[in-house]
C-alpha cells in the first residue's frame, strides 16, 4: 500500500522546477517511483499536474516566460529520466507520437508517449513540430499501427488537418489529442481523426480498445466544409492585413495582433466563432494580469473589422470577439 | 458465348430499331434480360443474362428458375450456380414474359475492388501491405488469411494473420522449415505455382488438401478447417511471399469466382509488397548513408551544458548543409596525439540537401582526423581550407566556427573562438545583455590564404555563447512575409532567454524563427537552420 501524498509531492515538484533544479526534480520523481508510486501516476499526477500549474502561473503573470520555459525544460529531463528507469516489455503494437507541424508544446505529447510505453506499446516519439513529409516517411519506414497526433494550439488546426489526411492516405489511423482539438474533441472529429482522447491515460485506454486497422474512407463532404473563401483570403493576406491594422493602431504590439489573426484564421477554418471568442476571453484575462485593459484587444479587433471589408462572415466573428472582450471587462469591473 | 438474338415479335411502335442495334443496346445493360414466349421458350437473351445464368439460350426452354408465372413486383432472390441473383418478371403481352436478372454478388465484388485498390496502394511498408492483404481476404473471401513474407534472416519467415470478425491482425515469425508444412506453400514461395489471371489458369489452381495443414496455421478457437487455397504473391522476379486463405468446415468451397478474386488480390498484394520492399531496401541504404550526416547527440561536458537544434530545409530527409558537432578530447593521448579541450563546431556548406550534407559530413570527418594531430584552431582551419581547395567537387565553400571549451575556476568557461566566414557568435550575459563576439575570418574553400582574428571569451556561470547559421537570421517572413529576421531580432530574442536552461533557449529561438517563417512553404524556399548554445556552469 503506497501512502505517498502526491498532492504534496506536486507542490514540491513545482517549487523545484520553478528554480530549474533539474537534479532535485529528477530525484524527487524517481524517488516516488522507488517508493512504489506507479510511474504513470508519477508522470500524470506530479509532472503533468505540475506543468498545468506552470501554465496557470504564467497566465496570471506570477512566472516569467523564462521561468516557464526553464520549468518545462526540467520536466522534459524528468520524463526522460523516468523513461530510462522503467522499462516495461513491449506487448502491444507500435505507435508514432508526433506534434503537429508548427506545434512546439512537446511535453504533453512526450508524457503521453511515455504513458503508452509504460502500457506496453512500442513508441516512436518524433518530437515537436514534425513536418508532414518527415512523418509520412517515418510511417512508410516503420509501419506503425496508429499515429498519435498532438495539437495544443488551435492555430495549428489547418496544418494538423493536412497531417491527419496524409497519415490516413497512407493507411494509418490517427488518434488526436491536446487542447487544440477542443475540450470535447470537436475539432478532432471535424478534421476526420479516427479517434480522440482528452488526456494521456485516456489515449492509452482508447488505443487499448482498438482502432480500425485502416482508416475509414471519408466521403470528402466534411473536408469540403472546412476552410472556405474567407479563410483562404485571410490565410493568404495575413501579413498584409496585419501591417494595415498596425498602421491604423500606431505602435501597438504586432505579436498580440499576430495571435489574434491566427486564432481568427483557425476559427474561420473550422467555422466555429467559439474558437475565437474563447481565445479572446483568455487573452483578456492574461492581459488583465499584466494590467493591460481589454480595451487594447477591442481596438485590435475593431481595426481588423474595419480592414476586412470583403469578409462578412469574418466580421461577424470579430463582432462576437468584441462582445466577449467587453463581457470579460465587465466581469472584471464587477469583481 | 456472346449474347444471342432472337425475334422479339411484331413491333408495337412505328419505328423498329435494327436488330443489331437492339442487340447492342441490350448487351450494354448490366442487368440480365431474358424474353420467353408463351410456351416458356427463350426468344431473346442479352450478354449479362448469359453470364449470370449459363445455359440460357434462345430456342431452348427457359431454365427452371424462370417459371411461366410472373414473380412479385420486387422479384425474389435465388442462388443459381453458386451465385446470388435477384430475378423478377414482367408480362409484356401475348403471354410473353420478360425476365430481369441482377447480380447480387456484383456489389461486394465492386466494393472489394475499390477496397483492394485503396488499401494496397496506400502504404510503402511491407508489413502494412501484407496486413491489408490478409484483412481484405478475411473481409471478402474467407474466414482466415495468412500472408507469409520470405525473410532471409536466420531462415525465419514473417507472417501476418487476419480472421474475419476479429479486429486487427496478428504478426510473428516462424522457422522456414515449419512454413513448409503448409501444403503447396513451398511451391508457391518458389514461384512454381501460377498465380496468373486470365482464362488460361487451370481450374482449382492453388486449392490444397485442408487435412494437411499444420496446427500453428490456425488461430486458437478457429475450429476445423474446411477449404484451403494457397497462392503465390508475384513480385519483382522473385515471389514477394504467399497468401493462405482458409474457410471453416461446413462453409462452401472456393468457387471459380472466388478463386479469380483471390488471384486478383494476390497479384495486387504481391505488387504492393514488392514495391514496399524495394522502398525499404532503399530507405535502409539511405539511413546507413545519412546516419553519419545527422546531428550528433550532444555529450555531457563537465562544468557546462551544450544544446543544439538543426532544421533541414528538405524536411523528409532531415539532412542539409548546416552542421554541428562536438569533439571530446582523445582519451588515449601519446603516440603523437595532441591533448586539447573539448571542441564544438558549427558550420554551413554552400548548397542544400543531400549534396551539401555529404560535404558537411566530409568536413566533420576531416576535422575528426586532423584533431588527432593538431589542436590550434587557426592551423585546423588552414588545413581544412587546403583540403577544400583540393576537393574535386566545385563550390566547396564552407563557413564555420570552432569553439574550444576550457573549464576555468569559479564555474567559468573560457571559449577560444575561431570564425571562418560565418556570422560571429552572440553572448548572453547574466544581466540579460547580448554582445556580438568580435571574432572574424575568411570563408573556407575560396582563397589559398585565409585570414583569422580569433577571440577568447569568458563566460561566467549562467552565461551563454550562441552559435547559429545564417538560415536563422536570413529567414524571410514576418508580418509582411518579405522581411528578414535579422541579427537585431535574434539579439532581442536571445535577451529574453536570460536564466533559461540552454535546451529551452535553443528551442525557443528555433520556435521564434519558425514562427517568423510563418506559412512559408516548408520545402526548397527556406534555408537550413542550425543553433548551438554553450552555457557555463553545471546546472540549469
PDB file of N, CA, C and O in Angstrom, chain A residues 173-235:
ATOM      1  N   UNK A 173      -4.338   4.952 -39.196  1.00  0.00           N
ATOM      2  CA  UNK A 173      -5.345   5.737 -38.481  1.00  0.00           C
ATOM      3  C   UNK A 173      -4.691   6.725 -37.511  1.00  0.00           C
ATOM      4  O   UNK A 173      -3.558   6.527 -37.081  1.00  0.00           O
ATOM      5  N   UNK A 174      -5.433   7.789 -37.179  1.00  0.00           N
ATOM      6  CA  UNK A 174      -4.884   8.858 -36.338  1.00  0.00           C
ATOM      7  C   UNK A 174      -5.719   9.035 -35.077  1.00  0.00           C
ATOM      8  O   UNK A 174      -6.945   9.161 -35.146  1.00  0.00           O
ATOM      9  N   UNK A 175      -5.041   9.019 -33.939  1.00  0.00           N
ATOM     10  CA  UNK A 175      -5.647   9.389 -32.657  1.00  0.00           C
ATOM     11  C   UNK A 175      -5.209  10.818 -32.361  1.00  0.00           C
ATOM     12  O   UNK A 175      -4.019  11.098 -32.283  1.00  0.00           O
ATOM     13  N   UNK A 176      -6.186  11.719 -32.209  1.00  0.00           N
ATOM     14  CA  UNK A 176      -5.862  13.120 -31.961  1.00  0.00           C
ATOM     15  C   UNK A 176      -5.960  13.411 -30.481  1.00  0.00           C
ATOM     16  O   UNK A 176      -6.791  12.837 -29.780  1.00  0.00           O
ATOM     17  N   UNK A 177      -5.106  14.303 -29.999  1.00  0.00           N
ATOM     18  CA  UNK A 177      -5.169  14.686 -28.596  1.00  0.00           C
ATOM     19  C   UNK A 177      -4.570  16.064 -28.387  1.00  0.00           C
ATOM     20  O   UNK A 177      -3.791  16.535 -29.206  1.00  0.00           O
ATOM     21  N   UNK A 178      -4.953  16.697 -27.292  1.00  0.00           N
ATOM     22  CA  UNK A 178      -4.424  18.016 -26.982  1.00  0.00           C
ATOM     23  C   UNK A 178      -5.499  19.071 -27.051  1.00  0.00           C
ATOM     24  O   UNK A 178      -6.502  18.912 -27.761  1.00  0.00           O
ATOM     25  N   UNK A 179      -5.261  20.158 -26.306  1.00  0.00           N
ATOM     26  CA  UNK A 179      -6.277  21.191 -26.152  1.00  0.00           C
ATOM     27  C   UNK A 179      -6.674  21.828 -27.485  1.00  0.00           C
ATOM     28  O   UNK A 179      -7.788  22.326 -27.630  1.00  0.00           O
ATOM     29  N   UNK A 180      -5.765  21.802 -28.463  1.00  0.00           N
ATOM     30  CA  UNK A 180      -6.052  22.425 -29.746  1.00  0.00           C
ATOM     31  C   UNK A 180      -7.255  21.816 -30.451  1.00  0.00           C
ATOM     32  O   UNK A 180      -7.918  22.475 -31.253  1.00  0.00           O
ATOM     33  N   UNK A 181      -7.553  20.540 -30.153  1.00  0.00           N
ATOM     34  CA  UNK A 181      -8.677  19.876 -30.816  1.00  0.00           C
ATOM     35  C   UNK A 181     -10.004  20.171 -30.121  1.00  0.00           C
ATOM     36  O   UNK A 181     -11.029  19.580 -30.453  1.00  0.00           O
ATOM     37  N   UNK A 182      -9.969  21.096 -29.132  1.00  0.00           N
ATOM     38  CA  UNK A 182     -11.191  21.450 -28.407  1.00  0.00           C
ATOM     39  C   UNK A 182     -11.318  20.592 -27.158  1.00  0.00           C
ATOM     40  O   UNK A 182     -10.900  19.435 -27.142  1.00  0.00           O
ATOM     41  N   UNK A 183     -11.919  21.189 -26.109  1.00  0.00           N
ATOM     42  CA  UNK A 183     -12.007  20.477 -24.832  1.00  0.00           C
ATOM     43  C   UNK A 183     -12.808  19.191 -24.973  1.00  0.00           C
ATOM     44  O   UNK A 183     -12.587  18.226 -24.245  1.00  0.00           O
ATOM     45  N   UNK A 184     -13.748  19.176 -25.918  1.00  0.00           N
ATOM     46  CA  UNK A 184     -14.567  17.976 -26.118  1.00  0.00           C
ATOM     47  C   UNK A 184     -14.146  17.218 -27.375  1.00  0.00           C
ATOM     48  O   UNK A 184     -14.829  16.293 -27.795  1.00  0.00           O
ATOM     49  N   UNK A 185     -13.031  17.614 -27.975  1.00  0.00           N
ATOM     50  CA  UNK A 185     -12.534  16.912 -29.156  1.00  0.00           C
ATOM     51  C   UNK A 185     -13.309  17.200 -30.422  1.00  0.00           C
ATOM     52  O   UNK A 185     -13.164  16.502 -31.424  1.00  0.00           O
ATOM     53  N   UNK A 186     -14.116  18.269 -30.411  1.00  0.00           N
ATOM     54  CA  UNK A 186     -14.990  18.504 -31.569  1.00  0.00           C
ATOM     55  C   UNK A 186     -14.192  18.723 -32.858  1.00  0.00           C
ATOM     56  O   UNK A 186     -14.620  18.317 -33.928  1.00  0.00           O
ATOM     57  N   UNK A 187     -13.020  19.389 -32.740  1.00  0.00           N
ATOM     58  CA  UNK A 187     -12.270  19.646 -33.978  1.00  0.00           C
ATOM     59  C   UNK A 187     -11.562  18.388 -34.470  1.00  0.00           C
ATOM     60  O   UNK A 187     -11.305  18.247 -35.664  1.00  0.00           O
ATOM     61  N   UNK A 188     -11.251  17.478 -33.549  1.00  0.00           N
ATOM     62  CA  UNK A 188     -10.669  16.206 -33.975  1.00  0.00           C
ATOM     63  C   UNK A 188     -11.652  15.470 -34.885  1.00  0.00           C
ATOM     64  O   UNK A 188     -11.285  14.949 -35.933  1.00  0.00           O
ATOM     65  N   UNK A 189     -12.924  15.467 -34.473  1.00  0.00           N
ATOM     66  CA  UNK A 189     -13.945  14.804 -35.296  1.00  0.00           C
ATOM     67  C   UNK A 189     -14.119  15.546 -36.613  1.00  0.00           C
ATOM     68  O   UNK A 189     -14.212  14.934 -37.676  1.00  0.00           O
ATOM     69  N   UNK A 190     -14.137  16.869 -36.510  1.00  0.00           N
ATOM     70  CA  UNK A 190     -14.344  17.677 -37.709  1.00  0.00           C
ATOM     71  C   UNK A 190     -13.233  17.437 -38.741  1.00  0.00           C
ATOM     72  O   UNK A 190     -13.478  17.376 -39.932  1.00  0.00           O
ATOM     73  N   UNK A 191     -12.002  17.289 -38.258  1.00  0.00           N
ATOM     74  CA  UNK A 191     -10.877  17.093 -39.174  1.00  0.00           C
ATOM     75  C   UNK A 191     -10.754  15.636 -39.617  1.00  0.00           C
ATOM     76  O   UNK A 191      -9.843  15.288 -40.344  1.00  0.00           O
ATOM     77  N   UNK A 192     -11.649  14.780 -39.123  1.00  0.00           N
ATOM     78  CA  UNK A 192     -11.678  13.398 -39.599  1.00  0.00           C
ATOM     79  C   UNK A 192     -10.734  12.454 -38.884  1.00  0.00           C
ATOM     80  O   UNK A 192     -10.443  11.370 -39.395  1.00  0.00           O
ATOM     81  N   UNK A 193     -10.258  12.833 -37.689  1.00  0.00           N
ATOM     82  CA  UNK A 193      -9.401  11.910 -36.934  1.00  0.00           C
ATOM     83  C   UNK A 193     -10.191  10.643 -36.621  1.00  0.00           C
ATOM     84  O   UNK A 193     -11.412  10.687 -36.443  1.00  0.00           O
ATOM     85  N   UNK A 194      -9.504   9.520 -36.539  1.00  0.00           N
ATOM     86  CA  UNK A 194     -10.188   8.249 -36.291  1.00  0.00           C
ATOM     87  C   UNK A 194     -10.605   8.120 -34.833  1.00  0.00           C
ATOM     88  O   UNK A 194     -11.505   7.339 -34.516  1.00  0.00           O
ATOM     89  N   UNK A 195      -9.912   8.825 -33.949  1.00  0.00           N
ATOM     90  CA  UNK A 195     -10.264   8.784 -32.535  1.00  0.00           C
ATOM     91  C   UNK A 195      -9.708  10.028 -31.872  1.00  0.00           C
ATOM     92  O   UNK A 195      -8.865  10.731 -32.431  1.00  0.00           O
ATOM     93  N   UNK A 196     -10.186  10.281 -30.649  1.00  0.00           N
ATOM     94  CA  UNK A 196      -9.730  11.450 -29.890  1.00  0.00           C
ATOM     95  C   UNK A 196      -9.669  11.070 -28.422  1.00  0.00           C
ATOM     96  O   UNK A 196     -10.468  10.236 -27.961  1.00  0.00           O
ATOM     97  N   UNK A 197      -8.729  11.633 -27.715  1.00  0.00           N
ATOM     98  CA  UNK A 197      -8.659  11.389 -26.279  1.00  0.00           C
ATOM     99  C   UNK A 197      -8.262  12.685 -25.581  1.00  0.00           C
ATOM    100  O   UNK A 197      -7.428  13.429 -26.074  1.00  0.00           O
ATOM    101  N   UNK A 198      -8.892  12.969 -24.431  1.00  0.00           N
ATOM    102  CA  UNK A 198      -8.630  14.238 -23.744  1.00  0.00           C
ATOM    103  C   UNK A 198      -7.341  14.246 -22.922  1.00  0.00           C
ATOM    104  O   UNK A 198      -6.855  15.309 -22.566  1.00  0.00           O
ATOM    105  N   UNK A 199      -6.806  13.081 -22.597  1.00  0.00           N
ATOM    106  CA  UNK A 199      -5.627  13.053 -21.733  1.00  0.00           C
ATOM    107  C   UNK A 199      -4.760  11.853 -22.091  1.00  0.00           C
ATOM    108  O   UNK A 199      -5.181  10.974 -22.850  1.00  0.00           O
ATOM    109  N   UNK A 200      -3.565  11.822 -21.509  1.00  0.00           N
ATOM    110  CA  UNK A 200      -2.623  10.753 -21.854  1.00  0.00           C
ATOM    111  C   UNK A 200      -3.171   9.383 -21.468  1.00  0.00           C
ATOM    112  O   UNK A 200      -3.097   8.426 -22.251  1.00  0.00           O
ATOM    113  N   UNK A 201      -3.751   9.275 -20.254  1.00  0.00           N
ATOM    114  CA  UNK A 201      -4.249   7.942 -19.857  1.00  0.00           C
ATOM    115  C   UNK A 201      -5.499   7.567 -20.655  1.00  0.00           C
ATOM    116  O   UNK A 201      -5.703   6.405 -20.994  1.00  0.00           O
ATOM    117  N   UNK A 202      -6.313   8.593 -20.982  1.00  0.00           N
ATOM    118  CA  UNK A 202      -7.477   8.301 -21.823  1.00  0.00           C
ATOM    119  C   UNK A 202      -7.026   7.833 -23.205  1.00  0.00           C
ATOM    120  O   UNK A 202      -7.648   6.956 -23.812  1.00  0.00           O
ATOM    121  N   UNK A 203      -5.936   8.409 -23.707  1.00  0.00           N
ATOM    122  CA  UNK A 203      -5.409   7.991 -25.006  1.00  0.00           C
ATOM    123  C   UNK A 203      -4.970   6.526 -24.940  1.00  0.00           C
ATOM    124  O   UNK A 203      -5.238   5.739 -25.855  1.00  0.00           O
ATOM    125  N   UNK A 204      -4.321   6.166 -23.834  1.00  0.00           N
ATOM    126  CA  UNK A 204      -3.873   4.780 -23.680  1.00  0.00           C
ATOM    127  C   UNK A 204      -5.080   3.834 -23.624  1.00  0.00           C
ATOM    128  O   UNK A 204      -5.070   2.764 -24.237  1.00  0.00           O
ATOM    129  N   UNK A 205      -6.131   4.258 -22.884  1.00  0.00           N
ATOM    130  CA  UNK A 205      -7.346   3.428 -22.819  1.00  0.00           C
ATOM    131  C   UNK A 205      -7.982   3.288 -24.198  1.00  0.00           C
ATOM    132  O   UNK A 205      -8.432   2.211 -24.590  1.00  0.00           O
ATOM    133  N   UNK A 206      -8.025   4.417 -24.926  1.00  0.00           N
ATOM    134  CA  UNK A 206      -8.666   4.404 -26.238  1.00  0.00           C
ATOM    135  C   UNK A 206      -7.911   3.473 -27.201  1.00  0.00           C
ATOM    136  O   UNK A 206      -8.528   2.726 -27.946  1.00  0.00           O
ATOM    137  N   UNK A 207      -6.582   3.532 -27.139  1.00  0.00           N
ATOM    138  CA  UNK A 207      -5.794   2.662 -28.017  1.00  0.00           C
ATOM    139  C   UNK A 207      -5.960   1.201 -27.624  1.00  0.00           C
ATOM    140  O   UNK A 207      -5.997   0.314 -28.483  1.00  0.00           O
ATOM    141  N   UNK A 208      -6.089   0.954 -26.321  1.00  0.00           N
ATOM    142  CA  UNK A 208      -6.263  -0.433 -25.863  1.00  0.00           C
ATOM    143  C   UNK A 208      -7.571  -1.002 -26.391  1.00  0.00           C
ATOM    144  O   UNK A 208      -7.685  -2.202 -26.663  1.00  0.00           O
ATOM    145  N   UNK A 209      -8.584  -0.120 -26.550  1.00  0.00           N
ATOM    146  CA  UNK A 209      -9.882  -0.582 -27.063  1.00  0.00           C
ATOM    147  C   UNK A 209      -9.802  -0.917 -28.550  1.00  0.00           C
ATOM    148  O   UNK A 209     -10.700  -1.558 -29.087  1.00  0.00           O
ATOM    149  N   UNK A 210      -8.733  -0.485 -29.215  1.00  0.00           N
ATOM    150  CA  UNK A 210      -8.547  -0.852 -30.619  1.00  0.00           C
ATOM    151  C   UNK A 210      -9.057   0.209 -31.566  1.00  0.00           C
ATOM    152  O   UNK A 210     -10.136   0.765 -31.386  1.00  0.00           O
ATOM    153  N   UNK A 211      -8.256   0.504 -32.562  1.00  0.00           N
ATOM    154  CA  UNK A 211      -8.625   1.443 -33.608  1.00  0.00           C
ATOM    155  C   UNK A 211      -8.791   0.654 -34.901  1.00  0.00           C
ATOM    156  O   UNK A 211      -8.250  -0.442 -35.009  1.00  0.00           O
ATOM    157  N   UNK A 212      -9.527   1.177 -35.870  1.00  0.00           N
ATOM    158  CA  UNK A 212      -9.601   0.443 -37.133  1.00  0.00           C
ATOM    159  C   UNK A 212      -8.205   0.241 -37.696  1.00  0.00           C
ATOM    160  O   UNK A 212      -7.349   1.122 -37.535  1.00  0.00           O
ATOM    161  N   UNK A 213      -7.987  -0.911 -38.311  1.00  0.00           N
ATOM    162  CA  UNK A 213      -6.654  -1.175 -38.817  1.00  0.00           C
ATOM    163  C   UNK A 213      -6.367  -0.317 -40.039  1.00  0.00           C
ATOM    164  O   UNK A 213      -5.220  -0.023 -40.336  1.00  0.00           O
ATOM    165  N   UNK A 214      -7.423   0.101 -40.702  1.00  0.00           N
ATOM    166  CA  UNK A 214      -7.258   1.000 -41.855  1.00  0.00           C
ATOM    167  C   UNK A 214      -8.289   2.114 -41.692  1.00  0.00           C
ATOM    168  O   UNK A 214      -9.432   1.839 -41.375  1.00  0.00           O
ATOM    169  N   UNK A 215      -7.868   3.368 -41.890  1.00  0.00           N
ATOM    170  CA  UNK A 215      -8.831   4.457 -41.694  1.00  0.00           C
ATOM    171  C   UNK A 215     -10.021   4.319 -42.628  1.00  0.00           C
ATOM    172  O   UNK A 215      -9.859   3.888 -43.776  1.00  0.00           O
ATOM    173  N   UNK A 216     -11.178   4.697 -42.119  1.00  0.00           N
ATOM    174  CA  UNK A 216     -12.380   4.629 -42.946  1.00  0.00           C
ATOM    175  C   UNK A 216     -12.252   5.625 -44.095  1.00  0.00           C
ATOM    176  O   UNK A 216     -11.597   6.646 -43.959  1.00  0.00           O
ATOM    177  N   UNK A 217     -12.887   5.297 -45.211  1.00  0.00           N
ATOM    178  CA  UNK A 217     -12.870   6.229 -46.336  1.00  0.00           C
ATOM    179  C   UNK A 217     -13.787   7.396 -46.006  1.00  0.00           C
ATOM    180  O   UNK A 217     -14.909   7.198 -45.567  1.00  0.00           O
ATOM    181  N   UNK A 218     -13.275   8.620 -46.173  1.00  0.00           N
ATOM    182  CA  UNK A 218     -14.125   9.779 -45.933  1.00  0.00           C
ATOM    183  C   UNK A 218     -14.817  10.161 -47.229  1.00  0.00           C
ATOM    184  O   UNK A 218     -14.258  10.018 -48.301  1.00  0.00           O
ATOM    185  N   UNK A 219     -16.031  10.648 -47.082  1.00  0.00           N
ATOM    186  CA  UNK A 219     -16.770  10.985 -48.305  1.00  0.00           C
ATOM    187  C   UNK A 219     -16.317  12.325 -48.880  1.00  0.00           C
ATOM    188  O   UNK A 219     -16.714  12.703 -49.958  1.00  0.00           O
ATOM    189  N   UNK A 220     -15.456  13.029 -48.129  1.00  0.00           N
ATOM    190  CA  UNK A 220     -14.943  14.278 -48.658  1.00  0.00           C
ATOM    191  C   UNK A 220     -15.862  15.451 -48.387  1.00  0.00           C
ATOM    192  O   UNK A 220     -15.452  16.601 -48.480  1.00  0.00           O
ATOM    193  N   UNK A 221     -17.124  15.175 -48.017  1.00  0.00           N
ATOM    194  CA  UNK A 221     -18.066  16.274 -47.792  1.00  0.00           C
ATOM    195  C   UNK A 221     -17.671  17.057 -46.550  1.00  0.00           C
ATOM    196  O   UNK A 221     -17.739  18.288 -46.531  1.00  0.00           O
ATOM    197  N   UNK A 222     -17.231  16.334 -45.505  1.00  0.00           N
ATOM    198  CA  UNK A 222     -16.841  17.009 -44.264  1.00  0.00           C
ATOM    199  C   UNK A 222     -15.643  17.899 -44.520  1.00  0.00           C
ATOM    200  O   UNK A 222     -15.612  19.054 -44.083  1.00  0.00           O
ATOM    201  N   UNK A 223     -14.670  17.367 -45.249  1.00  0.00           N
ATOM    202  CA  UNK A 223     -13.464  18.152 -45.525  1.00  0.00           C
ATOM    203  C   UNK A 223     -13.805  19.378 -46.362  1.00  0.00           C
ATOM    204  O   UNK A 223     -13.217  20.439 -46.181  1.00  0.00           O
ATOM    205  N   UNK A 224     -14.779  19.222 -47.250  1.00  0.00           N
ATOM    206  CA  UNK A 224     -15.140  20.336 -48.128  1.00  0.00           C
ATOM    207  C   UNK A 224     -15.754  21.482 -47.338  1.00  0.00           C
ATOM    208  O   UNK A 224     -15.726  22.625 -47.766  1.00  0.00           O
ATOM    209  N   UNK A 225     -16.325  21.141 -46.170  1.00  0.00           N
ATOM    210  CA  UNK A 225     -16.935  22.206 -45.365  1.00  0.00           C
ATOM    211  C   UNK A 225     -15.888  23.019 -44.609  1.00  0.00           C
ATOM    212  O   UNK A 225     -16.194  24.077 -44.087  1.00  0.00           O
ATOM    213  N   UNK A 226     -14.650  22.494 -44.539  1.00  0.00           N
ATOM    214  CA  UNK A 226     -13.601  23.214 -43.822  1.00  0.00           C
ATOM    215  C   UNK A 226     -13.013  24.298 -44.720  1.00  0.00           C
ATOM    216  O   UNK A 226     -13.020  24.179 -45.943  1.00  0.00           O
ATOM    217  N   UNK A 227     -12.488  25.332 -44.066  1.00  0.00           N
ATOM    218  CA  UNK A 227     -11.842  26.381 -44.846  1.00  0.00           C
ATOM    219  C   UNK A 227     -12.867  27.279 -45.522  1.00  0.00           C
ATOM    220  O   UNK A 227     -13.756  27.798 -44.871  1.00  0.00           O
ATOM    221  N   UNK A 228     -12.763  27.429 -46.781  1.00  0.00           N
ATOM    222  CA  UNK A 228     -13.694  28.311 -47.490  1.00  0.00           C
ATOM    223  C   UNK A 228     -12.989  29.566 -47.967  1.00  0.00           C
ATOM    224  O   UNK A 228     -11.809  29.782 -47.696  1.00  0.00           O
ATOM    225  N   UNK A 229     -13.771  30.383 -48.663  1.00  0.00           N
ATOM    226  CA  UNK A 229     -13.176  31.543 -49.339  1.00  0.00           C
ATOM    227  C   UNK A 229     -12.566  32.552 -48.378  1.00  0.00           C
ATOM    228  O   UNK A 229     -11.453  33.016 -48.581  1.00  0.00           O
ATOM    229  N   UNK A 230     -13.325  32.860 -47.321  1.00  0.00           N
ATOM    230  CA  UNK A 230     -12.811  33.885 -46.408  1.00  0.00           C
ATOM    231  C   UNK A 230     -11.569  33.371 -45.676  1.00  0.00           C
ATOM    232  O   UNK A 230     -10.622  34.126 -45.445  1.00  0.00           O
ATOM    233  N   UNK A 231     -11.586  32.081 -45.328  1.00  0.00           N
ATOM    234  CA  UNK A 231     -10.389  31.504 -44.698  1.00  0.00           C
ATOM    235  C   UNK A 231      -9.188  31.651 -45.631  1.00  0.00           C
ATOM    236  O   UNK A 231      -8.116  32.107 -45.226  1.00  0.00           O
ATOM    237  N   UNK A 232      -9.382  31.263 -46.896  1.00  0.00           N
ATOM    238  CA  UNK A 232      -8.279  31.313 -47.856  1.00  0.00           C
ATOM    239  C   UNK A 232      -7.766  32.743 -48.009  1.00  0.00           C
ATOM    240  O   UNK A 232      -6.560  32.989 -48.046  1.00  0.00           O
ATOM    241  N   UNK A 233      -8.711  33.684 -48.040  1.00  0.00           N
ATOM    242  CA  UNK A 233      -8.319  35.094 -48.176  1.00  0.00           C
ATOM    243  C   UNK A 233      -7.478  35.538 -46.980  1.00  0.00           C
ATOM    244  O   UNK A 233      -6.418  36.138 -47.125  1.00  0.00           O
ATOM    245  N   UNK A 234      -7.970  35.194 -45.764  1.00  0.00           N
ATOM    246  CA  UNK A 234      -7.266  35.608 -44.546  1.00  0.00           C
ATOM    247  C   UNK A 234      -5.874  34.978 -44.477  1.00  0.00           C
ATOM    248  O   UNK A 234      -4.892  35.641 -44.160  1.00  0.00           O
ATOM    249  N   UNK A 235      -5.819  33.681 -44.778  1.00  0.00           N
ATOM    250  CA  UNK A 235      -4.542  32.986 -44.671  1.00  0.00           C
ATOM    251  C   UNK A 235      -3.536  33.555 -45.662  1.00  0.00           C
ATOM    252  O   UNK A 235      -2.359  33.726 -45.344  1.00  0.00           O
TER     253      UNK A 235
END
